[in-house]
PDB file of C-alpha atoms in Angstrom:
ATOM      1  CA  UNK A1193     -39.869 177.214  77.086  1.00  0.00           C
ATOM      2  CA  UNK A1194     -37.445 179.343  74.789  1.00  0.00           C
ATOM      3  CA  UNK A1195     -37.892 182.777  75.410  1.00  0.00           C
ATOM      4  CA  UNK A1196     -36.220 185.899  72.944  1.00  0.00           C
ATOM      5  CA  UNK A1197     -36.320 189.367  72.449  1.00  0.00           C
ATOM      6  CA  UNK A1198     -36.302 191.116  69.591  1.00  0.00           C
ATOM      7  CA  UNK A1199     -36.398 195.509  69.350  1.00  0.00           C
ATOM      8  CA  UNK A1200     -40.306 195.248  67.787  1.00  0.00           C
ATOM      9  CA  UNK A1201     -39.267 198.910  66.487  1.00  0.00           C
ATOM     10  CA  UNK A1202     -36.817 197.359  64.257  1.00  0.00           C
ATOM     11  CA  UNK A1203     -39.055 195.460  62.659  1.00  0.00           C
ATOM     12  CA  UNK A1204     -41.724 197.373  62.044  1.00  0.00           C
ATOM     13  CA  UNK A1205     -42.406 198.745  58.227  1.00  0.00           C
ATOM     14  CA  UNK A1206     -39.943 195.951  56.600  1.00  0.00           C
ATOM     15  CA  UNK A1207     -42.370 194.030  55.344  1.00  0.00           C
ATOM     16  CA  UNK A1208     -41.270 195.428  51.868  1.00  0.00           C
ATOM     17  CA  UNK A1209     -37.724 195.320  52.712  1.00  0.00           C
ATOM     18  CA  UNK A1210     -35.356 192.258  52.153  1.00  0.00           C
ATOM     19  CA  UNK A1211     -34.701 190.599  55.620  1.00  0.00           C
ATOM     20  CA  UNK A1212     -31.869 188.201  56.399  1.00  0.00           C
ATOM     21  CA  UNK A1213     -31.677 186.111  59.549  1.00  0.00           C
ATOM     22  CA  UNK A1214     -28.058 185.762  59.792  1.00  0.00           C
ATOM     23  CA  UNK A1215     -26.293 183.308  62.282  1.00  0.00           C
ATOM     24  CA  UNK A1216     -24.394 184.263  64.740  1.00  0.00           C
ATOM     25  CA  UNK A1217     -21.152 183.170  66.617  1.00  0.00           C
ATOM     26  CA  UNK A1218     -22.991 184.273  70.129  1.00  0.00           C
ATOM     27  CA  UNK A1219     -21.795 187.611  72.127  1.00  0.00           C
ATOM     28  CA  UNK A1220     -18.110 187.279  71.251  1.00  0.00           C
ATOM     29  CA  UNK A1221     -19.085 187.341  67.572  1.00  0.00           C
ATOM     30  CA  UNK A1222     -19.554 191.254  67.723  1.00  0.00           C
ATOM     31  CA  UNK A1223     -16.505 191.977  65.193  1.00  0.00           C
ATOM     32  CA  UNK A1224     -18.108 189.576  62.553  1.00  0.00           C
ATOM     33  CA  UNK A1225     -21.351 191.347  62.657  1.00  0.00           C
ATOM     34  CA  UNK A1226     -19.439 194.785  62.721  1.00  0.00           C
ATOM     35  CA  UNK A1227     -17.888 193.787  59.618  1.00  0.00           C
ATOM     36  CA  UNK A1228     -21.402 192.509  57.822  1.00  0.00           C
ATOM     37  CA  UNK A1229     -23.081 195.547  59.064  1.00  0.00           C
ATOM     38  CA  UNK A1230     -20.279 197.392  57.107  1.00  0.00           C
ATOM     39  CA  UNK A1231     -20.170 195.182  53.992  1.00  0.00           C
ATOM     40  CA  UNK A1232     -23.216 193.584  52.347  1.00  0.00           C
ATOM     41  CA  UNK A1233     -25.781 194.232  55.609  1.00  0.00           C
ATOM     42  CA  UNK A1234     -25.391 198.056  54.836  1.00  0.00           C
ATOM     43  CA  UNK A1235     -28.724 198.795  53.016  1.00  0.00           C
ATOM     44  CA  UNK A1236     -30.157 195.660  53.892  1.00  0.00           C
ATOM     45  CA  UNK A1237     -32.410 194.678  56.721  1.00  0.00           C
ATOM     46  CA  UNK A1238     -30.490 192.189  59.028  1.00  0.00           C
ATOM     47  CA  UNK A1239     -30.844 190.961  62.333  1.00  0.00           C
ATOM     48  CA  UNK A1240     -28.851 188.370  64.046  1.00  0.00           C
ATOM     49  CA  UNK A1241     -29.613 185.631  65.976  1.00  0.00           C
ATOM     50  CA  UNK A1242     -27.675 185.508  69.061  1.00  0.00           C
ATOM     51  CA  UNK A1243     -28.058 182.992  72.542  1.00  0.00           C
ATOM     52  CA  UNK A1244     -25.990 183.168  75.310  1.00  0.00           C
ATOM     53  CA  UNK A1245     -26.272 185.312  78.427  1.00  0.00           C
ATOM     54  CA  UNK A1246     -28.130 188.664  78.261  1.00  0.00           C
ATOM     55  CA  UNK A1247     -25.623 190.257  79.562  1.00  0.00           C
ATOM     56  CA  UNK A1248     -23.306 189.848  77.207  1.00  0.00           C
ATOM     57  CA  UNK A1249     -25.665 191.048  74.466  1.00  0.00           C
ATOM     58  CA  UNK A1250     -27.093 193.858  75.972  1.00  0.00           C
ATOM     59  CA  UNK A1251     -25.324 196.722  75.267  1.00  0.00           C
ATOM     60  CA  UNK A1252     -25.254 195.902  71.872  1.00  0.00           C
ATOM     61  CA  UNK A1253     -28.869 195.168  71.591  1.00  0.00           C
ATOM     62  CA  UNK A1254     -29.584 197.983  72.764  1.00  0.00           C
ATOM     63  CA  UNK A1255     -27.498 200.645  70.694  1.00  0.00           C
ATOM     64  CA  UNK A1256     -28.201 198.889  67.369  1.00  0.00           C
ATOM     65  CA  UNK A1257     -30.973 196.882  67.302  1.00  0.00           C
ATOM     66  CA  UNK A1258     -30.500 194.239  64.752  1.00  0.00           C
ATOM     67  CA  UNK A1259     -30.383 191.405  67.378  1.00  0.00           C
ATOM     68  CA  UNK A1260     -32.522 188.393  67.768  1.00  0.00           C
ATOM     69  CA  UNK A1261     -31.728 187.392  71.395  1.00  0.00           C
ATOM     70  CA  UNK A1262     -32.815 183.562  72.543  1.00  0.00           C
ATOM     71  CA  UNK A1263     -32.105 182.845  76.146  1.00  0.00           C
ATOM     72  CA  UNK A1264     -30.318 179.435  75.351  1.00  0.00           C
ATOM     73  CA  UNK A1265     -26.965 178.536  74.915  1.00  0.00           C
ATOM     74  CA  UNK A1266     -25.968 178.481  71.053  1.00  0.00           C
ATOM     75  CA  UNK A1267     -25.275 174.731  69.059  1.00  0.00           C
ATOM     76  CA  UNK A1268     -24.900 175.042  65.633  1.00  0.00           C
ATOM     77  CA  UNK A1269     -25.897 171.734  63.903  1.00  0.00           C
ATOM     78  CA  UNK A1270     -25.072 172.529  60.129  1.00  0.00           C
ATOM     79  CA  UNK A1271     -22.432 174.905  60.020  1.00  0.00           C
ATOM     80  CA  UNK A1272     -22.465 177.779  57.340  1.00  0.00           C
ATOM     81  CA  UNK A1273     -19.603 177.840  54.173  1.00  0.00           C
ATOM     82  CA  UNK A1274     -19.413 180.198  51.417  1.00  0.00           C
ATOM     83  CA  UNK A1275     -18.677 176.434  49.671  1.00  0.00           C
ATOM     84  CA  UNK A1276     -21.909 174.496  51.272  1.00  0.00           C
ATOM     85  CA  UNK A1277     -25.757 175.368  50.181  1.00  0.00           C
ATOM     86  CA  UNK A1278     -26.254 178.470  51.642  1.00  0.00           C
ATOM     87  CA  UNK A1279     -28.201 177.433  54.368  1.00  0.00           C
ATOM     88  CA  UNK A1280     -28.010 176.644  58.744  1.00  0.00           C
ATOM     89  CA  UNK A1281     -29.602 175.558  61.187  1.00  0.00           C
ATOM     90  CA  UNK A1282     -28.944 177.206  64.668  1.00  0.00           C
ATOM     91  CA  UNK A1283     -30.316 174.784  67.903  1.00  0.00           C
ATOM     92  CA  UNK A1284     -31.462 175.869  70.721  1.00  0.00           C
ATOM     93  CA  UNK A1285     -32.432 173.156  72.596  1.00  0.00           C
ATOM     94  CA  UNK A1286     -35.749 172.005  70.972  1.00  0.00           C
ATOM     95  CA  UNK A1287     -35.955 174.881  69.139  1.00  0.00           C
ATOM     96  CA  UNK A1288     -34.568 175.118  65.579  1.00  0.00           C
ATOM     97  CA  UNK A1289     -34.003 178.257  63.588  1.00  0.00           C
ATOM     98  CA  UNK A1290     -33.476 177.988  59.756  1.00  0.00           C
ATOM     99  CA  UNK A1291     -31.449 180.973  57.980  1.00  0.00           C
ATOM    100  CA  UNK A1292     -31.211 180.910  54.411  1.00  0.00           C
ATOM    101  CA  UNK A1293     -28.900 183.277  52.714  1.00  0.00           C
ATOM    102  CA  UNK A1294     -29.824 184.448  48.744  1.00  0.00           C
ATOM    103  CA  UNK A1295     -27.458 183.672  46.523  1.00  0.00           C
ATOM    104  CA  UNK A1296     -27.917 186.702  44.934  1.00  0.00           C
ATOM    105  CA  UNK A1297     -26.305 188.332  48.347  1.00  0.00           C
ATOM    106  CA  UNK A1298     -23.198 186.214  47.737  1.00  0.00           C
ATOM    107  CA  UNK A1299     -22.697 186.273  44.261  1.00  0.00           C
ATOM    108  CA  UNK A1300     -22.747 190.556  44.661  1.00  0.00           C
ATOM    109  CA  UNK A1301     -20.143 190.299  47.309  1.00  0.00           C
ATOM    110  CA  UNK A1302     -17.816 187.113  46.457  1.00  0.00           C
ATOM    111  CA  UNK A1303     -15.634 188.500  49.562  1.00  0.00           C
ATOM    112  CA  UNK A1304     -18.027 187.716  52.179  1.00  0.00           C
ATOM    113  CA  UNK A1305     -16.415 185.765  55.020  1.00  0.00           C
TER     114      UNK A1305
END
């Protein structure tokens, strides 16, 4: 079985709020998320989905609390370009997790990497 946390205090009371599911490069991604927390996430509710070991997430998890954490090691099967359909599919084992972007998102902030 696939087991994850997720902060349930971050999520609660967003159910009117845009939410993105954004992949993630795993816990050595930290400056990407950084940067989309200062860009285009700012205002927006995000959270990212992150495998790998726990302890590499943790601290973050805990002082920010926009991570999805899955206790499996990431494989990205479709990888995500600001040129492809805006959409990914991040594996975890048997599990799959589907993350679409809106285009509205990208055509706001062309810049985006």
């Amino acid at each position: 079985p696939v087991h994850y946390r997720i902060p349930t205090s971050s999520i609660q009371g967003v159910e009117n709020s845009m939410v993105f599911g954004i992949l993630s490069s795993g816990p050595q991604g930290r400056a990407r998320r950084d940067s989309i927390r200062r860009t285009w996430g700012q205002g927006n509710t995000i959270f990212f989905v992150v495998g790998g070991d726990w302890e590499n997430i943790e601290e973050e998890y805990n002082d920010i609390r926009d991570i999805l954490w899955i206790d499996q090691p990431e494989e990205y099967r479709n990888e995500v370009s600001k040129t492809s359909p805006r959409k990914g599919a991040l594996t975890f084992k048997s599990e799959t997790f589907l993350v679409a972007m809106y285009d509205q998102v990208a055509k706001k902030n062309p810049s985006v990497d």
